[in-house]
Amino acid sequence: MRDTPRYRRLLDLRLGGGRRSAAEMDLEIETHLAMRVADLVRQGMTPDEARAAALARFGDFDAARTRLHAAARQRDKALRHRDRLGALAADLRYTARQARRTPGFVAAVVITLALGIGANTAIFSVTSALLLHQLPYTDADRLVLLWNRSPLRAGAVFPARSSP
Amino acid sequence: MDDGLPLLKGTLDLLILKTLSWGPMHGYAIATWLEDRSNGALGVDDSALYQALQRMEGRGWLSAEWGTTEHNRRARYYKLTASGRRRLRDESAVWTRYTTSVTTILGLASRTA
């Protein structure tokens, strides 16, 4: 579709793609000038006059060429970015299609993950409360719980609040 | 081309999109197409044209590929993408509304003192 295949553009990232963009722009400008010159010569100019006239239509030619090199580099950067986004979207679409084709496998994976994460969370909550966090009192390790045994009702036990 | 009308900002993009709606063309063909259709009235600076082409290709409105002209020259052919076609439709509508409004106002009879 485009002049440069996608894999080439991806490689260009490493292989000095900026220089390639500029060289391509030069080729494009040269083609443009050659066609303009040919037209002007057909209209009766000498080749030298025609060349000068064709260059003049770029304004300050050297400055224009530098600007166009920058524009070409910018363009290729944008295209590479677009390619990467496109590849990511294609991967996601492919994944979704595969997942739809094997619903049993997807269900197994989802349930495994859900149980695994759920069990870990439950165990960690308990462990964290019991072992890792101290009670919010000073000298938490010296807290005691006192129990009263009632003489009136045999076997009945009442917790009693301990006051510091 | 020195005596051509200067292009309003944003107009060149619209003209390029319209030109390419006729089919893929290389830069020089776009320039001459615009000159011919406007009878030389529109001043398209060659440098500005290529600047615009690179920008529009970067935005995904155009795609380009190298091809060979009828005179056996290697040229970069630009063509509209689907998003470029949408852009042309939307921008044409805006342009028409804009110019119609301005023309209406300019056409109002002046209040004579």
mmCIF file of C-alpha atoms in Angstrom:
data_model
loop_
_atom_site.group_PDB
_atom_site.id
_atom_site.type_symbol
_atom_site.label_atom_id
_atom_site.label_comp_id
_atom_site.label_asym_id
_atom_site.label_seq_id
_atom_site.Cartn_x
_atom_site.Cartn_y
_atom_site.Cartn_z
ATOM 1 C CA MET A 1 0.000 0.000 0.000
ATOM 2 C CA ARG A 2 2.618 2.543 1.069
ATOM 3 C CA ASP A 3 6.034 2.946 -0.493
ATOM 4 C CA THR A 4 7.864 1.346 2.417
ATOM 5 C CA PRO A 5 6.723 -2.013 3.756
ATOM 6 C CA ARG A 6 5.856 -1.969 7.405
ATOM 7 C CA TYR A 7 8.753 -4.135 8.589
ATOM 8 C CA ARG A 8 11.190 -1.833 6.790
ATOM 9 C CA ARG A 9 9.768 1.206 8.574
ATOM 10 C CA LEU A 10 10.063 -0.573 11.915
ATOM 11 C CA LEU A 11 13.717 -1.372 11.167
ATOM 12 C CA ASP A 12 14.375 2.219 10.061
ATOM 13 C CA LEU A 13 13.962 3.233 13.664
ATOM 14 C CA ARG A 14 17.369 1.661 14.277
ATOM 15 C CA LEU A 15 18.986 2.215 10.893
ATOM 16 C CA GLY A 16 19.023 6.001 10.684
ATOM 17 C CA GLY A 17 15.547 6.382 9.227
ATOM 18 C CA GLY A 18 15.963 10.161 9.237
ATOM 19 C CA ARG A 19 18.567 9.971 6.496
ATOM 20 C CA ARG A 20 16.362 7.667 4.451
ATOM 21 C CA SER A 21 13.377 10.024 4.780
ATOM 22 C CA ALA A 22 15.548 12.912 3.568
ATOM 23 C CA ALA A 23 16.991 10.949 0.658
ATOM 24 C CA GLU A 24 13.499 9.964 -0.418
ATOM 25 C CA MET A 25 12.398 13.608 -0.232
ATOM 26 C CA ASP A 26 15.375 14.628 -2.413
ATOM 27 C CA LEU A 27 14.357 12.058 -5.005
ATOM 28 C CA GLU A 28 10.804 13.394 -4.957
ATOM 29 C CA ILE A 29 11.972 17.008 -5.355
ATOM 30 C CA GLU A 30 14.332 16.005 -8.183
ATOM 31 C CA THR A 31 11.461 14.301 -10.031
ATOM 32 C CA HIS A 32 9.304 17.385 -9.571
ATOM 33 C CA LEU A 33 12.043 19.692 -10.903
ATOM 34 C CA ALA A 34 12.708 17.438 -13.892
ATOM 35 C CA MET A 35 9.025 17.406 -14.857
ATOM 36 C CA ARG A 36 8.722 21.170 -14.415
ATOM 37 C CA VAL A 37 11.855 21.754 -16.504
ATOM 38 C CA ALA A 38 10.564 19.457 -19.248
ATOM 39 C CA ASP A 39 7.273 21.382 -19.372
ATOM 40 C CA LEU A 40 9.011 24.771 -19.444
ATOM 41 C CA VAL A 41 11.418 23.670 -22.178
ATOM 42 C CA ARG A 42 8.434 22.485 -24.206
ATOM 43 C CA GLN A 43 7.024 25.999 -23.804
ATOM 44 C CA GLY A 44 10.204 27.439 -25.329
ATOM 45 C CA MET A 45 12.674 28.068 -22.479
ATOM 46 C CA THR A 46 16.290 26.987 -22.692
ATOM 47 C CA PRO A 47 17.128 24.163 -20.250
ATOM 48 C CA ASP A 48 19.145 26.534 -18.032
ATOM 49 C CA GLU A 49 16.347 29.101 -17.838
ATOM 50 C CA ALA A 50 13.858 26.332 -17.153
ATOM 51 C CA ARG A 51 15.978 24.872 -14.332
ATOM 52 C CA ALA A 52 16.340 28.314 -12.720
ATOM 53 C CA ALA A 53 12.597 28.970 -13.037
ATOM 54 C CA ALA A 54 11.737 25.558 -11.559
ATOM 55 C CA LEU A 55 14.059 26.148 -8.582
ATOM 56 C CA ALA A 56 12.666 29.665 -8.091
ATOM 57 C CA ARG A 57 9.206 28.251 -7.525
ATOM 58 C CA PHE A 58 10.440 26.752 -4.272
ATOM 59 C CA GLY A 59 11.368 30.243 -3.038
ATOM 60 C CA ASP A 60 14.706 29.992 -1.240
ATOM 61 C CA PHE A 61 15.473 26.511 -2.543
ATOM 62 C CA ASP A 62 18.028 25.402 0.048
ATOM 63 C CA ALA A 63 15.885 26.578 2.953
ATOM 64 C CA ALA A 64 12.844 24.897 1.408
ATOM 65 C CA ARG A 65 14.795 21.660 0.975
ATOM 66 C CA THR A 66 15.846 21.686 4.631
ATOM 67 C CA ARG A 67 12.251 22.297 5.694
ATOM 68 C CA LEU A 68 11.024 19.472 3.489
ATOM 69 C CA HIS A 69 13.610 17.067 4.929
ATOM 70 C CA ALA A 70 12.291 17.869 8.384
ATOM 71 C CA ALA A 71 8.720 17.389 7.164
ATOM 72 C CA ALA A 72 9.578 13.976 5.676
ATOM 73 C CA ARG A 73 11.239 12.851 8.913
ATOM 74 C CA GLN A 74 8.219 14.054 10.865
ATOM 75 C CA ARG A 75 5.938 12.181 8.477
ATOM 76 C CA ASP A 76 7.839 8.906 8.836
ATOM 77 C CA LYS A 77 7.821 9.266 12.598
ATOM 78 C CA ALA A 78 4.050 9.716 12.535
ATOM 79 C CA LEU A 79 3.661 6.718 10.225
ATOM 80 C CA ARG A 80 5.782 4.503 12.476
ATOM 81 C CA HIS A 81 3.682 5.555 15.437
ATOM 82 C CA ARG A 82 0.540 4.740 13.455
ATOM 83 C CA ASP A 83 1.960 1.322 12.517
ATOM 84 C CA ARG A 84 2.687 0.452 16.122
ATOM 85 C CA LEU A 85 -0.815 1.427 17.226
ATOM 86 C CA GLY A 86 -2.231 -0.551 14.307
ATOM 87 C CA ALA A 87 -0.180 -3.626 15.244
ATOM 88 C CA LEU A 88 -1.359 -3.395 18.842
ATOM 89 C CA ALA A 89 -4.987 -3.134 17.728
ATOM 90 C CA ALA A 90 -4.509 -6.126 15.399
ATOM 91 C CA ASP A 91 -3.014 -8.176 18.251
ATOM 92 C CA LEU A 92 -5.936 -7.327 20.509
ATOM 93 C CA ARG A 93 -8.448 -8.225 17.803
ATOM 94 C CA TYR A 94 -6.642 -11.523 17.172
ATOM 95 C CA THR A 95 -6.651 -12.299 20.898
ATOM 96 C CA ALA A 96 -10.362 -11.576 21.178
ATOM 97 C CA ARG A 97 -11.101 -13.774 18.162
ATOM 98 C CA GLN A 98 -9.075 -16.662 19.594
ATOM 99 C CA ALA A 99 -10.796 -16.251 22.954
ATOM 100 C CA ARG A 100 -14.241 -16.402 21.352
ATOM 101 C CA ARG A 101 -13.281 -19.605 19.566
ATOM 102 C CA THR A 102 -12.274 -21.423 22.800
ATOM 103 C CA PRO A 103 -14.765 -20.343 25.474
ATOM 104 C CA GLY A 104 -14.045 -23.408 27.687
ATOM 105 C CA PHE A 105 -10.348 -22.622 27.886
ATOM 106 C CA VAL A 106 -11.061 -18.959 28.596
ATOM 107 C CA ALA A 107 -13.493 -19.937 31.379
ATOM 108 C CA ALA A 108 -10.883 -22.271 32.926
ATOM 109 C CA VAL A 109 -8.251 -19.513 32.850
ATOM 110 C CA VAL A 110 -10.613 -16.919 34.293
ATOM 111 C CA ILE A 111 -11.803 -19.221 37.108
ATOM 112 C CA THR A 112 -8.241 -20.284 37.934
ATOM 113 C CA LEU A 113 -7.142 -16.664 38.128
ATOM 114 C CA ALA A 114 -10.223 -15.655 40.134
ATOM 115 C CA LEU A 115 -9.771 -18.465 42.686
ATOM 116 C CA GLY A 116 -6.033 -17.916 42.927
ATOM 117 C CA ILE A 117 -6.314 -14.179 43.460
ATOM 118 C CA GLY A 118 -9.307 -14.584 45.793
ATOM 119 C CA ALA A 119 -7.605 -17.223 47.994
ATOM 120 C CA ASN A 120 -4.416 -15.180 48.195
ATOM 121 C CA THR A 121 -6.325 -12.052 49.161
ATOM 122 C CA ALA A 122 -8.290 -13.912 51.866
ATOM 123 C CA ILE A 123 -5.218 -15.552 53.375
ATOM 124 C CA PHE A 124 -3.204 -12.362 53.243
ATOM 125 C CA SER A 125 -5.983 -10.350 54.942
ATOM 126 C CA VAL A 126 -6.003 -12.756 57.895
ATOM 127 C CA THR A 127 -2.228 -13.082 58.058
ATOM 128 C CA SER A 128 -1.764 -9.364 57.826
ATOM 129 C CA ALA A 129 -4.215 -8.689 60.675
ATOM 130 C CA LEU A 130 -2.906 -11.485 62.925
ATOM 131 C CA LEU A 131 0.816 -11.492 62.341
ATOM 132 C CA LEU A 132 1.949 -8.329 60.703
ATOM 133 C CA HIS A 133 -0.049 -5.541 62.295
ATOM 134 C CA GLN A 134 0.064 -4.807 66.010
ATOM 135 C CA LEU A 135 -3.062 -3.822 67.874
ATOM 136 C CA PRO A 136 -3.426 -0.049 68.073
ATOM 137 C CA TYR A 137 -2.408 0.177 71.783
ATOM 138 C CA THR A 138 0.883 0.886 73.467
ATOM 139 C CA ASP A 139 2.637 -2.289 74.614
ATOM 140 C CA ALA A 140 0.160 -4.376 72.609
ATOM 141 C CA ASP A 141 1.989 -7.552 73.583
ATOM 142 C CA ARG A 142 1.155 -6.966 77.258
ATOM 143 C CA LEU A 143 -2.631 -6.762 76.777
ATOM 144 C CA VAL A 144 -4.565 -9.381 78.746
ATOM 145 C CA LEU A 145 -8.150 -10.531 78.770
ATOM 146 C CA LEU A 146 -9.722 -11.296 82.156
ATOM 147 C CA TRP A 147 -12.644 -13.675 82.597
ATOM 148 C CA ASN A 148 -15.159 -13.830 85.446
ATOM 149 C CA ARG A 149 -16.695 -17.089 86.542
ATOM 150 C CA SER A 150 -20.181 -16.612 87.963
ATOM 151 C CA PRO A 151 -20.851 -18.333 91.250
ATOM 152 C CA LEU A 152 -24.619 -18.170 90.609
ATOM 153 C CA ARG A 153 -24.809 -19.857 87.281
ATOM 154 C CA ALA A 154 -22.469 -22.753 86.968
ATOM 155 C CA GLY A 155 -20.395 -22.751 83.808
ATOM 156 C CA ALA A 156 -21.257 -19.191 82.749
ATOM 157 C CA VAL A 157 -18.263 -17.092 81.809
ATOM 158 C CA PHE A 158 -18.209 -13.288 81.298
ATOM 159 C CA PRO A 159 -15.413 -11.391 79.696
ATOM 160 C CA ALA A 160 -14.318 -8.438 81.757
ATOM 161 C CA ARG A 161 -12.865 -5.243 80.311
ATOM 162 C CA SER A 162 -9.304 -4.584 81.296
ATOM 163 C CA SER A 163 -8.585 -0.996 82.069
ATOM 164 C CA PRO A 164 -5.016 0.225 81.535
ATOM 165 C CA MET B 1 2.790 32.330 -10.262
ATOM 166 C CA ASP B 2 4.075 35.437 -8.459
ATOM 167 C CA ASP B 3 0.855 37.225 -9.380
ATOM 168 C CA GLY B 4 -1.384 34.407 -8.084
ATOM 169 C CA LEU B 5 -3.778 34.963 -5.210
ATOM 170 C CA PRO B 6 -2.181 34.081 -1.885
ATOM 171 C CA LEU B 7 -3.822 31.009 -0.370
ATOM 172 C CA LEU B 8 -5.850 31.404 2.792
ATOM 173 C CA LYS B 9 -4.627 29.300 5.688
ATOM 174 C CA GLY B 10 -6.004 25.778 5.534
ATOM 175 C CA THR B 11 -7.143 26.140 1.949
ATOM 176 C CA LEU B 12 -4.223 24.232 0.457
ATOM 177 C CA ASP B 13 -5.133 21.073 2.410
ATOM 178 C CA LEU B 14 -8.680 21.243 1.125
ATOM 179 C CA LEU B 15 -7.540 21.808 -2.476
ATOM 180 C CA ILE B 16 -5.121 18.869 -2.302
ATOM 181 C CA LEU B 17 -7.824 16.590 -0.906
ATOM 182 C CA LYS B 18 -10.178 17.654 -3.684
ATOM 183 C CA THR B 19 -7.530 17.159 -6.362
ATOM 184 C CA LEU B 20 -6.732 13.657 -5.146
ATOM 185 C CA SER B 21 -10.414 12.733 -5.077
ATOM 186 C CA TRP B 22 -9.914 12.382 -8.857
ATOM 187 C CA GLY B 23 -7.391 9.623 -8.320
ATOM 188 C CA PRO B 24 -3.754 9.070 -7.290
ATOM 189 C CA MET B 25 -1.324 11.757 -8.482
ATOM 190 C CA HIS B 26 2.284 12.735 -7.894
ATOM 191 C CA GLY B 27 3.183 16.149 -6.497
ATOM 192 C CA TYR B 28 3.875 17.809 -9.835
ATOM 193 C CA ALA B 29 0.554 16.583 -11.253
ATOM 194 C CA ILE B 30 -1.253 18.061 -8.238
ATOM 195 C CA ALA B 31 0.497 21.408 -8.768
ATOM 196 C CA THR B 32 -0.341 21.584 -12.487
ATOM 197 C CA TRP B 33 -3.891 20.305 -11.900
ATOM 198 C CA LEU B 34 -4.532 23.163 -9.459
ATOM 199 C CA GLU B 35 -2.907 25.731 -11.761
ATOM 200 C CA ASP B 36 -4.959 24.573 -14.746
ATOM 201 C CA ARG B 37 -8.307 24.383 -12.899
ATOM 202 C CA SER B 38 -7.875 27.844 -11.392
ATOM 203 C CA ASN B 39 -6.537 29.304 -14.662
ATOM 204 C CA GLY B 40 -3.365 30.213 -12.813
ATOM 205 C CA ALA B 41 -5.246 32.358 -10.281
ATOM 206 C CA LEU B 42 -4.203 30.292 -7.250
ATOM 207 C CA GLY B 43 -0.615 30.728 -6.176
ATOM 208 C CA VAL B 44 0.590 27.341 -4.978
ATOM 209 C CA ASP B 45 4.164 27.540 -3.763
ATOM 210 C CA ASP B 46 5.857 24.244 -4.681
ATOM 211 C CA SER B 47 7.588 24.058 -1.323
ATOM 212 C CA ALA B 48 4.315 24.629 0.548
ATOM 213 C CA LEU B 49 2.647 21.943 -1.553
ATOM 214 C CA TYR B 50 5.168 19.254 -0.584
ATOM 215 C CA GLN B 51 5.163 20.458 3.006
ATOM 216 C CA ALA B 52 1.389 19.982 3.086
ATOM 217 C CA LEU B 53 1.618 16.551 1.421
ATOM 218 C CA GLN B 54 4.038 15.250 4.069
ATOM 219 C CA ARG B 55 1.906 16.631 6.887
ATOM 220 C CA MET B 56 -1.298 15.181 5.475
ATOM 221 C CA GLU B 57 0.310 11.796 4.895
ATOM 222 C CA GLY B 58 1.552 11.832 8.493
ATOM 223 C CA ARG B 59 -1.992 12.459 9.661
ATOM 224 C CA GLY B 60 -3.242 9.502 7.662
ATOM 225 C CA TRP B 61 -5.368 11.470 5.189
ATOM 226 C CA LEU B 62 -3.127 10.395 2.314
ATOM 227 C CA SER B 63 -1.045 7.354 1.565
ATOM 228 C CA ALA B 64 1.833 7.350 -0.888
ATOM 229 C CA GLU B 65 3.719 4.839 -2.970
ATOM 230 C CA TRP B 66 6.493 5.104 -5.517
ATOM 231 C CA GLY B 67 5.414 4.521 -9.082
ATOM 232 C CA THR B 68 6.565 5.208 -12.615
ATOM 233 C CA THR B 69 5.265 8.090 -14.744
ATOM 234 C CA GLU B 70 4.385 7.764 -18.413
ATOM 235 C CA HIS B 71 7.856 9.211 -19.139
ATOM 236 C CA ASN B 72 9.487 6.501 -17.056
ATOM 237 C CA ARG B 73 10.321 8.702 -14.099
ATOM 238 C CA ARG B 74 10.097 7.452 -10.540
ATOM 239 C CA ALA B 75 7.510 9.559 -8.721
ATOM 240 C CA ARG B 76 5.744 9.372 -5.408
ATOM 241 C CA TYR B 77 2.017 8.939 -5.996
ATOM 242 C CA TYR B 78 -0.367 10.199 -3.344
ATOM 243 C CA LYS B 79 -3.887 8.961 -2.874
ATOM 244 C CA LEU B 80 -6.762 9.614 -0.505
ATOM 245 C CA THR B 81 -7.341 7.258 2.402
ATOM 246 C CA ALA B 82 -10.797 6.639 3.842
ATOM 247 C CA SER B 83 -10.043 9.157 6.569
ATOM 248 C CA GLY B 84 -8.880 11.656 3.928
ATOM 249 C CA ARG B 85 -12.150 11.229 2.066
ATOM 250 C CA ARG B 86 -14.083 11.911 5.274
ATOM 251 C CA ARG B 87 -11.905 14.933 5.899
ATOM 252 C CA LEU B 88 -12.634 16.272 2.405
ATOM 253 C CA ARG B 89 -16.382 15.914 2.934
ATOM 254 C CA ASP B 90 -16.355 17.624 6.338
ATOM 255 C CA GLU B 91 -13.962 20.415 5.332
ATOM 256 C CA SER B 92 -15.873 21.130 2.106
ATOM 257 C CA ALA B 93 -19.073 21.579 4.098
ATOM 258 C CA VAL B 94 -17.351 23.952 6.527
ATOM 259 C CA TRP B 95 -15.774 25.900 3.664
ATOM 260 C CA THR B 96 -19.065 26.278 1.823
ATOM 261 C CA ARG B 97 -20.888 27.472 4.925
ATOM 262 C CA TYR B 98 -18.091 29.881 5.731
ATOM 263 C CA THR B 99 -17.817 31.441 2.288
ATOM 264 C CA THR B 100 -21.603 31.640 1.911
ATOM 265 C CA SER B 101 -21.854 33.571 5.175
ATOM 266 C CA VAL B 102 -19.022 35.942 4.293
ATOM 267 C CA THR B 103 -20.389 36.483 0.769
ATOM 268 C CA THR B 104 -23.852 37.228 2.157
ATOM 269 C CA ILE B 105 -22.463 39.845 4.504
ATOM 270 C CA LEU B 106 -20.244 41.405 1.837
ATOM 271 C CA GLY B 107 -23.236 41.541 -0.499
ATOM 272 C CA LEU B 108 -25.378 43.604 1.894
ATOM 273 C CA ALA B 109 -26.126 47.036 0.525
ATOM 274 C CA SER B 110 -24.092 49.648 2.340
ATOM 275 C CA ARG B 111 -25.968 52.146 4.429
ATOM 276 C CA THR B 112 -25.625 55.430 2.620
ATOM 277 C CA ALA B 113 -25.135 58.395 4.861
#
